[in-house]
Short mmCIF file of C-alpha atoms in Angstrom, two decimals:
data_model
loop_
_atom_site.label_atom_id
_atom_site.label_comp_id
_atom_site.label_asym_id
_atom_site.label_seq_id
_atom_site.Cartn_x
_atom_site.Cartn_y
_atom_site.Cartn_z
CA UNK A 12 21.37 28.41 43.36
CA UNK A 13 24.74 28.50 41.16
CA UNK A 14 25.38 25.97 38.80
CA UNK A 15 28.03 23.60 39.98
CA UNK A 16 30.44 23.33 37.19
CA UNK A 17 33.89 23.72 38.60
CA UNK A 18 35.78 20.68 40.39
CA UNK A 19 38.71 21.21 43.37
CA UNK A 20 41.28 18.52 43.63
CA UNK A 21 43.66 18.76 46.53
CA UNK A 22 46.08 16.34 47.88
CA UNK A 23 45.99 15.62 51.94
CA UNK A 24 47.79 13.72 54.00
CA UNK A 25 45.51 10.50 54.64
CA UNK A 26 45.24 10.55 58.21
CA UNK A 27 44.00 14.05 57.91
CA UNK A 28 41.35 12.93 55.80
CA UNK A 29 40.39 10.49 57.31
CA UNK A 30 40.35 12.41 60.71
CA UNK A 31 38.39 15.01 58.91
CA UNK A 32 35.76 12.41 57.03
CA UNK A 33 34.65 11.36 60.49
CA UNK A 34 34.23 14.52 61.91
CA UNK A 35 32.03 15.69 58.80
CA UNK A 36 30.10 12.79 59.03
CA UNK A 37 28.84 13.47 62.32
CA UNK A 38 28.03 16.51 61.08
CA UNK A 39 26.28 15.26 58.21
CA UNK A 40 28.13 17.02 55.47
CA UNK A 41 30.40 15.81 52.44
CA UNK A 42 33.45 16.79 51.95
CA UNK A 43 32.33 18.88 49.01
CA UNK A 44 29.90 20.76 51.32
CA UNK A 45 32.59 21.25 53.82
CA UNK A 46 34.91 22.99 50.88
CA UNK A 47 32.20 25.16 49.52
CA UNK A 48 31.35 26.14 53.02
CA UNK A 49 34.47 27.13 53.18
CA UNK A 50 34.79 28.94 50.13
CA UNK A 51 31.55 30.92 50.69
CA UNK A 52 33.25 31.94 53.76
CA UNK A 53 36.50 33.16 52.03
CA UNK A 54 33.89 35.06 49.51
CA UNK A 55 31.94 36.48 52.34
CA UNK A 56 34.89 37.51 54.68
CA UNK A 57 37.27 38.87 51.64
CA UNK A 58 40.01 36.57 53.09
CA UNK A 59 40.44 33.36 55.17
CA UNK A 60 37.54 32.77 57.50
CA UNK A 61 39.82 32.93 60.52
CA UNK A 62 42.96 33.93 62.13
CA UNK A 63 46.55 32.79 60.23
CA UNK A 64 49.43 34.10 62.16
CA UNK A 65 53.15 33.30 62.60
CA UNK A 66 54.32 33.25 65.81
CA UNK A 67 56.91 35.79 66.63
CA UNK A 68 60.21 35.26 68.36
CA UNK A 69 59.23 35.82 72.10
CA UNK A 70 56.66 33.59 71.40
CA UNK A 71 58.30 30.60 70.04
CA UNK A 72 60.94 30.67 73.01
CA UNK A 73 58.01 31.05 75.68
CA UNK A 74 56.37 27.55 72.94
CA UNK A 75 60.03 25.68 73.42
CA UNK A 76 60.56 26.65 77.43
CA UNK A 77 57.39 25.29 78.11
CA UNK A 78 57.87 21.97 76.43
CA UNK A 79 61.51 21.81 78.00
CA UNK A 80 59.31 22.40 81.70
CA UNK A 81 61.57 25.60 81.93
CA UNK A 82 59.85 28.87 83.88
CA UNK A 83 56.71 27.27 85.06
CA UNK A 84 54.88 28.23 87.63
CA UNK A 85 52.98 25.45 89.48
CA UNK A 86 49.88 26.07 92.03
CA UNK A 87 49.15 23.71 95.10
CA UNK A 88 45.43 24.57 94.46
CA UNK A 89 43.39 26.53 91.74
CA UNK A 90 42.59 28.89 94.17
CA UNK A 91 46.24 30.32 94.44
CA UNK A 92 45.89 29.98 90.69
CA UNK A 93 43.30 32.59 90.55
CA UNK A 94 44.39 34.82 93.46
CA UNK A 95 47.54 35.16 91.52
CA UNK A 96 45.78 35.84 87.50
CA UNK A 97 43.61 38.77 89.96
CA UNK A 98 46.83 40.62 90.59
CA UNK A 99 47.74 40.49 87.05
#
């Protein structure tokens, strides 16, 4: 195992960390394991450990219509939901 010699400091908003401390906890890892985790992954992968995209144009209007209630569609039963998505 690799000598740990290095220290991270970061500054978080503190309801983030302390969000995050309680989820780690009941995982049973530090925040220091959680970051080297991390790292290892960025290592391993050659680049962040998951997807990072920006949302294009279409997509932020469909975002903004939605929250405004504009263009929904609304079901009386799943069923109708589904007969409808097998059409698609």
């Amino acid at each position: 195992m690799a000598l740990k010699d290095s220290v991270i400091r970061v500054r978080v908003d503190s309801t983030l960390k302390k969000e995050v401390a309680e989820i780690l906890n009941s995982l049973g890892m530090s925040y220091s394991e959680a970051i080297s985790l991390f790292l290892n992954q960025v290592r391993l992968k050659k680049g962040l450990p998951f997807e990072v995209k920006i949302p294009n144009e279409a997509t932020i209007e469909t975002f903004e219509k939605t929250d405004r209630g504009e263009e929904l569609i609304k079901y009386e039963s799943k069923e109708a939901l589904f007969e409808d998505l097998r059409k698609v």
